[in-house]
């Protein structure tokens, strides 16, 4: 059955919206919009009206000339106010055959058993291990047994954050919103099943924040957030070089380089002038400032991974993405800091896209959110609406009693989709999938 998905990434620097259609897992991107994010600073809402106007602009832009019925909406959230809580549960299997009913019942029990702080709410429940009659399994569906137990990770975020975001979408007449952790959704645009099974981490180095997540098989190993990003480099350049913010941003974008040895160049080749400073600026000084901040960031992330105890599980290494991943020389620096762990610089779309030169590094979370909703063959979860996500092909072949899916609480009827421009966009997702 064909459905239309709206995916929104509410970042500190950009709000990115993607509309896509899913027809039996054949996904076509209809449109993409990225607008400046206002009202969020380092992952925290500081002005909800400014944020609403930015969100409205992004959503209305992505729906322009594409007025269709949106069946699902998924929003990726920053990990700043998230917690990872462990829980477990056990049930008897009445008919000695595991169906969706038993899995759903068991996961709901895990959520009930969990010690979730009163001001937090679950957005994802991720099983890491099922056990049937003492035998471990990743997917127990259609297996026979007497007892079924599970160990899970539950991702929770602040209730106030969810309430504020839901209210903003309701003001746009969009209801039944689903939430996913931003770093988790990025996994599904940057990694394939083999990488996730063998163990991999993703470092998303953004403008104001950086997030890290590690996964192996069905086990959610670790996730964390720090309020350091490329904007800190701009601030460092302003302070150390006594220049304006606009000049510092331009210098960062044009001259940041961790590889070139400026001391070996002629003096005329390694200085520049800016309007906000009467003196010439040596490029080696810029390199020193940038290097210090990036090194600090990578060392912090390495120590977090090391303290989590999961570095040895990362057989596929580490993927670096986000705007800062484009810094020349960051891979070489990361290789030194992470000491032998394979490092890959990767974004979801490697070839030139047709979205007005849209930076592909800022859409990984939105593309991943679509994958999160559409492709869950390798996992079982409860989503933020407490609904069971499970492989539909297995589900449809299961002859046992199933719970009937609940219809959406509300649906929005829009005017028909305009065909203009669709031909440029429909192959984007297919090109992205071919990478993996």
Short mmCIF file of C-alpha atoms in Angstrom, two decimals:
data_model
loop_
_atom_site.label_atom_id
_atom_site.label_comp_id
_atom_site.label_asym_id
_atom_site.label_seq_id
_atom_site.Cartn_x
_atom_site.Cartn_y
_atom_site.Cartn_z
CA UNK A 1 0.00 0.00 0.00
CA UNK A 2 1.35 3.40 -0.96
CA UNK A 3 1.93 5.88 1.83
CA UNK A 4 3.44 9.34 2.11
CA UNK A 5 5.99 10.17 4.81
CA UNK A 6 7.10 13.56 6.12
CA UNK A 7 10.48 13.46 7.91
CA UNK A 8 11.70 16.51 9.82
CA UNK A 9 15.09 17.03 11.45
CA UNK A 10 15.01 19.87 14.00
CA UNK A 11 18.67 20.81 14.25
CA UNK A 12 20.34 23.78 15.91
CA UNK A 13 21.46 25.30 12.60
CA UNK A 14 18.93 23.93 10.09
CA UNK A 15 15.44 22.47 10.01
CA UNK A 16 15.38 19.92 7.21
CA UNK A 17 12.13 18.46 5.88
CA UNK A 18 11.74 15.59 3.42
CA UNK A 19 8.58 14.26 1.78
CA UNK A 20 8.75 10.75 0.33
CA UNK A 21 6.37 8.07 -0.88
CA UNK A 22 6.68 4.42 0.09
CA UNK A 23 5.10 1.75 -2.09
CA UNK A 24 6.03 -1.70 -0.72
CA UNK A 25 9.47 -0.36 0.31
CA UNK A 26 10.01 1.33 -3.06
CA UNK A 27 10.79 4.83 -1.84
CA UNK A 28 10.74 7.99 -3.95
CA UNK A 29 11.85 11.36 -2.58
CA UNK A 30 9.27 13.97 -3.59
CA UNK A 31 10.90 17.09 -2.19
CA UNK A 32 13.52 18.34 0.27
CA UNK A 33 13.67 21.67 2.10
CA UNK A 34 16.29 23.04 4.48
CA UNK A 35 15.80 26.37 6.24
CA UNK A 36 17.73 28.22 8.91
CA UNK A 37 16.83 27.02 12.38
CA UNK A 38 15.75 29.75 14.77
CA UNK A 39 14.77 29.31 18.40
CA UNK A 40 17.15 26.41 19.15
CA UNK A 41 20.57 26.84 20.71
CA UNK A 42 22.83 23.85 21.32
CA UNK A 43 19.86 21.49 21.27
CA UNK A 44 17.67 23.52 23.65
CA UNK A 45 14.53 25.44 22.67
CA UNK A 46 15.15 29.07 23.64
CA UNK A 47 12.31 30.77 21.71
CA UNK A 48 9.39 28.56 20.79
CA UNK A 49 7.71 31.13 18.51
CA UNK A 50 10.88 31.64 16.48
CA UNK A 51 11.24 27.87 16.27
CA UNK A 52 7.62 27.47 15.16
CA UNK A 53 8.06 30.04 12.38
CA UNK A 54 11.22 28.27 11.18
CA UNK A 55 9.43 24.91 11.29
CA UNK A 56 6.43 26.33 9.47
CA UNK A 57 8.69 27.75 6.78
CA UNK A 58 10.47 24.42 6.29
CA UNK A 59 7.30 22.31 6.18
CA UNK A 60 5.38 24.69 3.93
CA UNK A 61 8.35 24.92 1.58
CA UNK A 62 8.68 21.16 1.27
CA UNK A 63 4.94 20.85 0.63
CA UNK A 64 4.89 23.64 -1.97
CA UNK A 65 3.30 22.33 -5.19
CA UNK A 66 3.23 18.91 -3.51
CA UNK A 67 -0.04 19.07 -1.58
CA UNK A 68 -0.76 15.44 -0.78
CA UNK A 69 -2.15 13.39 2.06
CA UNK A 70 0.60 12.79 4.62
CA UNK A 71 0.17 9.37 6.22
CA UNK A 72 3.12 9.42 8.62
CA UNK A 73 5.26 12.11 10.20
CA UNK A 74 8.56 11.33 11.90
CA UNK A 75 10.67 13.91 13.73
CA UNK A 76 14.31 13.35 14.71
CA UNK A 77 15.32 14.91 18.02
CA UNK A 78 18.69 15.97 19.38
CA UNK A 79 20.10 13.70 22.08
CA UNK A 80 20.70 16.53 24.56
CA UNK A 81 17.72 15.74 26.79
CA UNK A 82 17.71 11.98 26.22
CA UNK A 83 18.47 9.09 28.56
CA UNK A 84 19.13 5.43 27.82
CA UNK A 85 17.38 3.16 30.32
CA UNK A 86 17.74 -0.62 30.53
CA UNK A 87 14.83 -2.94 31.30
CA UNK A 88 13.70 -6.54 30.90
CA UNK A 89 10.60 -8.71 30.97
CA UNK A 90 9.37 -12.29 30.78
CA UNK A 91 6.08 -13.94 29.78
CA UNK A 92 4.63 -17.39 29.17
CA UNK A 93 3.70 -18.33 25.59
CA UNK A 94 0.08 -19.59 25.77
CA UNK A 95 -0.03 -21.45 22.44
CA UNK A 96 3.71 -22.31 22.36
CA UNK A 97 4.20 -20.17 19.24
CA UNK A 98 5.47 -16.58 19.33
CA UNK A 99 3.29 -14.10 17.43
CA UNK A 100 3.18 -10.32 17.24
CA UNK A 101 0.78 -10.41 20.17
CA UNK A 102 3.33 -12.00 22.52
CA UNK A 103 6.16 -9.73 21.37
CA UNK A 104 4.05 -6.62 21.80
CA UNK A 105 2.86 -7.76 25.24
CA UNK A 106 6.43 -8.47 26.35
CA UNK A 107 7.78 -5.10 25.20
CA UNK A 108 4.90 -3.28 26.89
CA UNK A 109 5.80 -5.11 30.12
CA UNK A 110 9.42 -3.94 29.75
CA UNK A 111 8.24 -0.36 29.48
CA UNK A 112 6.07 -0.82 32.58
CA UNK A 113 8.99 -2.37 34.51
CA UNK A 114 11.45 0.40 33.58
CA UNK A 115 12.42 3.09 36.09
CA UNK A 116 11.65 6.07 33.84
CA UNK A 117 11.95 9.48 35.57
CA UNK A 118 8.57 11.19 35.94
CA UNK A 119 9.54 14.09 33.67
CA UNK A 120 10.72 11.81 30.82
CA UNK A 121 8.80 9.86 28.19
CA UNK A 122 9.72 6.91 25.97
CA UNK A 123 10.33 7.56 22.26
CA UNK A 124 11.97 4.22 21.36
CA UNK A 125 12.18 0.79 22.95
CA UNK A 126 14.94 -1.28 21.32
CA UNK A 127 15.33 -4.99 22.18
CA UNK A 128 18.92 -6.18 22.32
CA UNK A 129 18.31 -9.86 23.12
CA UNK A 130 15.36 -12.26 23.19
CA UNK A 131 15.51 -15.61 24.99
CA UNK A 132 13.14 -18.53 24.30
CA UNK A 133 13.36 -21.35 26.85
CA UNK A 134 16.95 -20.36 27.64
CA UNK A 135 18.07 -20.06 24.00
CA UNK A 136 19.16 -16.62 22.75
CA UNK A 137 17.66 -15.22 19.55
CA UNK A 138 17.43 -11.87 17.77
CA UNK A 139 13.95 -12.33 16.28
CA UNK A 140 11.63 -14.77 18.11
CA UNK A 141 8.65 -14.34 15.76
CA UNK A 142 7.10 -17.68 14.70
CA UNK A 143 9.42 -19.66 16.98
CA UNK A 144 8.04 -22.31 19.35
CA UNK A 145 8.57 -22.33 23.10
CA UNK A 146 7.08 -22.03 26.58
CA UNK A 147 8.73 -18.86 27.91
CA UNK A 148 9.88 -15.67 26.22
CA UNK A 149 12.07 -13.02 27.82
CA UNK A 150 13.86 -9.94 26.54
CA UNK A 151 16.44 -7.32 27.53
CA UNK A 152 15.89 -3.85 26.09
CA UNK A 153 17.20 -0.30 25.87
CA UNK A 154 14.59 2.44 26.26
CA UNK A 155 15.36 5.90 24.89
CA UNK A 156 13.49 8.60 26.80
CA UNK A 157 13.40 12.39 26.40
CA UNK A 158 11.93 15.27 28.39
CA UNK A 159 8.12 15.35 28.37
CA UNK A 160 8.12 19.12 27.97
CA UNK A 161 10.18 18.86 24.78
CA UNK A 162 7.77 16.34 23.27
CA UNK A 163 4.76 18.42 24.28
CA UNK A 164 6.22 21.58 22.74
CA UNK A 165 7.10 19.85 19.46
CA UNK A 166 3.71 18.13 19.23
CA UNK A 167 1.94 21.45 19.79
CA UNK A 168 3.93 23.10 17.00
CA UNK A 169 3.00 20.37 14.54
CA UNK A 170 -0.64 20.50 15.62
CA UNK A 171 -0.63 24.22 14.78
CA UNK A 172 0.37 23.08 11.28
CA UNK A 173 -2.53 20.57 11.26
CA UNK A 174 -0.10 17.65 11.43
CA UNK A 175 -1.02 15.00 13.99
CA UNK A 176 0.12 11.57 15.12
CA UNK A 177 3.80 12.56 15.06
CA UNK A 178 6.41 9.87 15.66
CA UNK A 179 9.78 10.65 17.28
CA UNK A 180 13.22 9.11 16.84
CA UNK A 181 16.64 9.95 18.26
CA UNK A 182 18.57 11.91 15.64
CA UNK A 183 21.79 9.93 15.94
CA UNK A 184 19.85 6.66 15.73
CA UNK A 185 18.00 7.70 12.57
CA UNK A 186 21.30 8.75 10.97
CA UNK A 187 22.49 5.15 11.31
CA UNK A 188 19.94 4.12 8.69
CA UNK A 189 21.21 6.56 6.08
CA UNK A 190 24.92 6.03 6.71
CA UNK A 191 25.28 2.31 7.40
CA UNK A 192 24.12 -0.97 5.92
CA UNK A 193 22.94 -4.09 7.72
CA UNK A 194 26.36 -5.78 7.58
CA UNK A 195 28.04 -2.81 9.25
CA UNK A 196 25.42 -2.66 11.99
CA UNK A 197 25.70 -6.40 12.64
CA UNK A 198 29.51 -6.22 12.97
CA UNK A 199 29.52 -3.09 15.12
CA UNK A 200 29.90 0.54 14.10
CA UNK A 201 29.82 4.04 15.57
CA UNK A 202 28.69 7.31 13.99
CA UNK A 203 30.04 10.73 14.99
CA UNK A 204 27.71 13.50 13.79
CA UNK A 205 29.70 16.74 14.04
CA UNK A 206 27.20 19.56 13.61
CA UNK A 207 27.18 23.32 13.88
CA UNK A 208 26.45 23.75 17.58
CA UNK A 209 26.39 20.17 18.83
CA UNK A 210 27.98 16.78 18.23
CA UNK A 211 26.38 13.39 18.81
CA UNK A 212 27.79 9.90 19.00
CA UNK A 213 26.08 6.53 18.72
CA UNK A 214 27.38 2.95 18.62
CA UNK A 215 25.50 -0.20 17.68
CA UNK A 216 26.31 -3.87 17.15
CA UNK A 217 23.71 -6.27 15.81
CA UNK A 218 20.50 -5.56 17.66
CA UNK A 219 22.42 -4.17 20.64
CA UNK A 220 22.27 -0.44 21.24
CA UNK A 221 25.75 0.01 22.71
CA UNK A 222 26.04 3.70 23.51
CA UNK A 223 24.89 7.21 22.66
CA UNK A 224 25.86 10.64 23.94
CA UNK A 225 25.73 14.37 23.18
CA UNK A 226 28.10 17.30 23.67
CA UNK A 227 27.48 20.98 23.05
CA UNK A 228 30.53 21.51 20.82
CA UNK A 229 30.43 21.97 17.05
CA UNK A 230 31.83 23.95 14.16
CA UNK A 231 30.36 27.17 15.58
CA UNK A 232 32.94 26.92 18.36
CA UNK A 233 35.66 27.22 15.72
CA UNK A 234 34.07 30.44 14.48
CA UNK A 235 33.95 31.78 18.04
CA UNK A 236 37.61 30.86 18.58
CA UNK A 237 38.65 32.71 15.42
CA UNK A 238 36.70 35.80 16.50
CA UNK A 239 38.38 35.88 19.90
CA UNK A 240 41.93 34.91 18.90
CA UNK A 241 42.18 36.99 15.71
CA UNK A 242 40.05 39.95 16.84
CA UNK A 243 37.81 39.83 13.78
CA UNK A 244 34.06 39.95 13.14
CA UNK A 245 31.84 36.88 13.24
CA UNK A 246 31.10 37.12 9.52
CA UNK A 247 34.81 37.30 8.65
CA UNK A 248 35.53 34.41 11.02
CA UNK A 249 32.83 32.27 9.41
CA UNK A 250 34.16 33.01 5.92
CA UNK A 251 37.72 32.21 6.99
CA UNK A 252 36.58 28.95 8.55
CA UNK A 253 34.79 27.88 5.39
CA UNK A 254 37.52 28.95 2.95
CA UNK A 255 40.82 28.45 4.76
CA UNK A 256 40.34 25.79 7.46
CA UNK A 257 42.86 23.06 6.67
CA UNK A 258 44.57 20.53 8.90
CA UNK A 259 46.98 19.22 6.24
CA UNK A 260 48.84 22.06 4.52
CA UNK A 261 52.16 23.06 6.09
CA UNK A 262 51.99 26.83 5.75
CA UNK A 263 55.46 27.26 7.21
CA UNK A 264 56.87 25.78 3.98
CA UNK A 265 55.06 28.29 1.75
CA UNK A 266 56.20 31.74 0.73
CA UNK A 267 55.01 34.46 3.07
CA UNK A 268 52.76 35.96 0.37
CA UNK A 269 50.94 32.65 0.00
CA UNK A 270 50.11 32.19 3.67
CA UNK A 271 48.60 35.53 4.72
CA UNK A 272 45.29 37.24 4.07
CA UNK A 273 43.54 40.50 4.83
CA UNK A 274 40.06 40.97 6.29
CA UNK A 275 38.03 44.15 6.65
CA UNK A 276 37.56 43.83 10.41
CA UNK A 277 41.31 43.69 11.15
CA UNK A 278 43.99 46.08 9.91
CA UNK A 279 46.75 43.48 10.24
CA UNK A 280 47.44 40.58 7.92
CA UNK A 281 46.44 37.17 9.27
CA UNK A 282 48.80 34.25 8.91
CA UNK A 283 47.13 31.06 7.70
CA UNK A 284 49.30 29.00 10.04
CA UNK A 285 47.66 30.81 12.98
CA UNK A 286 44.23 29.92 11.59
CA UNK A 287 45.33 26.31 11.23
CA UNK A 288 46.56 26.21 14.83
CA UNK A 289 43.26 27.55 16.18
CA UNK A 290 41.14 25.17 14.11
CA UNK A 291 43.36 22.18 14.88
CA UNK A 292 43.18 22.79 18.64
CA UNK A 293 39.37 22.89 18.72
CA UNK A 294 38.86 19.88 16.42
CA UNK A 295 41.44 17.84 18.32
CA UNK A 296 39.71 18.67 21.61
CA UNK A 297 36.34 17.58 20.18
CA UNK A 298 37.65 14.27 18.84
CA UNK A 299 39.51 13.49 22.08
CA UNK A 300 36.32 14.09 24.10
CA UNK A 301 34.36 11.77 21.82
CA UNK A 302 37.10 9.13 21.96
CA UNK A 303 37.12 9.22 25.77
CA UNK A 304 33.34 8.85 25.87
CA UNK A 305 33.54 5.79 23.63
CA UNK A 306 36.43 4.39 25.68
CA UNK A 307 34.62 4.90 28.98
CA UNK A 308 31.51 3.21 27.58
CA UNK A 309 33.54 0.03 27.04
CA UNK A 310 32.29 -0.51 23.50
CA UNK A 311 35.35 0.41 21.40
CA UNK A 312 36.36 -3.24 21.05
CA UNK A 313 32.92 -4.01 19.55
CA UNK A 314 33.36 -1.61 16.61
CA UNK A 315 34.63 -4.05 13.99
CA UNK A 316 33.45 -1.75 11.17
CA UNK A 317 35.08 1.29 12.77
CA UNK A 318 33.72 4.83 12.97
CA UNK A 319 31.83 6.98 10.46
CA UNK A 320 32.26 10.76 10.71
CA UNK A 321 29.46 12.86 9.23
CA UNK A 322 27.98 16.33 9.62
CA UNK A 323 29.21 19.69 8.37
CA UNK A 324 32.56 19.46 10.18
CA UNK A 325 33.32 16.19 8.38
CA UNK A 326 34.15 18.29 5.29
CA UNK A 327 37.15 19.86 7.02
CA UNK A 328 40.25 18.92 5.05
CA UNK A 329 42.47 16.67 7.15
CA UNK A 330 39.90 15.63 9.77
CA UNK A 331 40.13 11.97 8.73
CA UNK A 332 43.91 11.97 9.16
CA UNK A 333 43.60 13.63 12.59
CA UNK A 334 40.86 11.18 13.65
CA UNK A 335 43.04 8.23 12.59
CA UNK A 336 45.76 9.44 14.97
CA UNK A 337 43.38 10.09 17.86
CA UNK A 338 41.37 6.86 17.60
CA UNK A 339 44.57 4.80 17.24
CA UNK A 340 43.94 2.13 14.65
CA UNK A 341 40.15 2.15 14.52
CA UNK A 342 39.04 2.46 10.86
CA UNK A 343 37.72 5.96 10.10
CA UNK A 344 35.36 6.75 7.22
CA UNK A 345 34.09 10.18 6.16
CA UNK A 346 30.62 9.59 4.81
CA UNK A 347 27.39 11.34 3.91
CA UNK A 348 24.16 9.73 2.71
CA UNK A 349 24.42 10.92 -0.89
CA UNK A 350 27.86 10.97 -2.42
CA UNK A 351 27.02 12.16 -5.94
CA UNK A 352 25.75 15.58 -6.95
CA UNK A 353 22.12 16.03 -5.97
CA UNK A 354 19.47 18.12 -7.74
CA UNK A 355 18.30 20.16 -4.76
CA UNK A 356 19.87 23.53 -5.51
CA UNK A 357 23.26 22.41 -4.21
CA UNK A 358 21.78 21.35 -0.89
CA UNK A 359 24.50 20.20 1.51
CA UNK A 360 24.06 16.42 1.73
CA UNK A 361 25.62 16.35 5.21
CA UNK A 362 22.55 18.03 6.71
CA UNK A 363 19.99 15.57 5.35
CA UNK A 364 21.40 12.32 6.76
CA UNK A 365 19.01 12.34 9.71
CA UNK A 366 15.90 13.03 7.59
CA UNK A 367 16.81 10.38 5.02
CA UNK A 368 17.59 8.02 7.90
CA UNK A 369 14.20 8.74 9.47
CA UNK A 370 12.51 7.57 6.28
CA UNK A 371 14.60 4.39 6.33
CA UNK A 372 13.74 3.98 10.01
CA UNK A 373 10.01 3.99 9.18
CA UNK A 374 10.20 1.96 5.96
CA UNK A 375 12.95 -0.63 6.44
CA UNK A 376 12.91 -2.55 9.71
CA UNK A 377 13.62 -6.07 8.44
CA UNK A 378 16.57 -6.44 10.80
CA UNK A 379 14.95 -5.19 13.99
CA UNK A 380 11.91 -5.14 16.28
CA UNK A 381 10.97 -1.99 18.22
CA UNK A 382 8.28 -0.02 19.97
CA UNK A 383 8.02 3.48 18.52
CA UNK A 384 7.12 6.68 20.36
CA UNK A 385 3.41 5.92 19.91
CA UNK A 386 4.01 2.56 21.63
CA UNK A 387 3.27 0.74 18.38
CA UNK A 388 5.17 -2.40 17.39
CA UNK A 389 7.55 -2.11 14.43
CA UNK A 390 8.26 -5.53 12.96
CA UNK A 391 9.06 -7.14 9.60
CA UNK A 392 5.76 -6.95 7.71
CA UNK A 393 6.58 -9.80 5.33
CA UNK A 394 6.93 -12.18 8.27
CA UNK A 395 3.94 -10.60 9.96
CA UNK A 396 1.71 -11.18 6.93
CA UNK A 397 2.73 -14.84 6.71
CA UNK A 398 1.97 -15.48 10.35
CA UNK A 399 -1.28 -17.43 10.62
CA UNK A 400 -1.66 -16.91 14.34
CA UNK A 401 -4.02 -14.35 15.84
CA UNK A 402 -2.71 -10.84 15.21
CA UNK A 403 -3.58 -7.50 16.68
CA UNK A 404 -5.28 -5.29 14.14
CA UNK A 405 -3.28 -2.16 13.33
CA UNK A 406 -4.73 1.01 14.73
CA UNK A 407 -5.70 3.67 12.20
CA UNK A 408 -4.06 7.10 12.42
CA UNK A 409 -5.66 9.38 14.98
CA UNK A 410 -6.10 12.08 12.39
CA UNK A 411 -5.38 12.42 8.72
CA UNK A 412 -4.97 15.53 6.64
CA UNK A 413 -6.49 15.80 3.15
CA UNK A 414 -4.56 18.09 0.85
CA UNK A 415 -4.86 19.07 -2.79
CA UNK A 416 -3.35 16.76 -5.45
CA UNK A 417 0.42 16.62 -6.00
CA UNK A 418 1.72 18.79 -8.82
CA UNK A 419 3.96 16.79 -11.18
CA UNK A 420 6.35 19.66 -11.95
CA UNK A 421 9.87 18.93 -10.71
CA UNK A 422 9.12 15.43 -9.48
CA UNK A 423 11.16 13.80 -12.25
CA UNK A 424 14.31 15.43 -10.89
CA UNK A 425 13.78 14.01 -7.43
CA UNK A 426 12.27 10.56 -7.73
CA UNK A 427 15.57 8.75 -8.36
CA UNK A 428 17.41 10.30 -5.39
CA UNK A 429 16.52 7.59 -2.92
CA UNK A 430 17.38 4.86 -5.44
CA UNK A 431 20.80 6.43 -6.00
CA UNK A 432 21.32 6.62 -2.26
CA UNK A 433 20.39 2.95 -1.78
CA UNK A 434 22.85 1.92 -4.53
CA UNK A 435 25.69 3.24 -2.37
CA UNK A 436 25.04 0.41 0.04
#
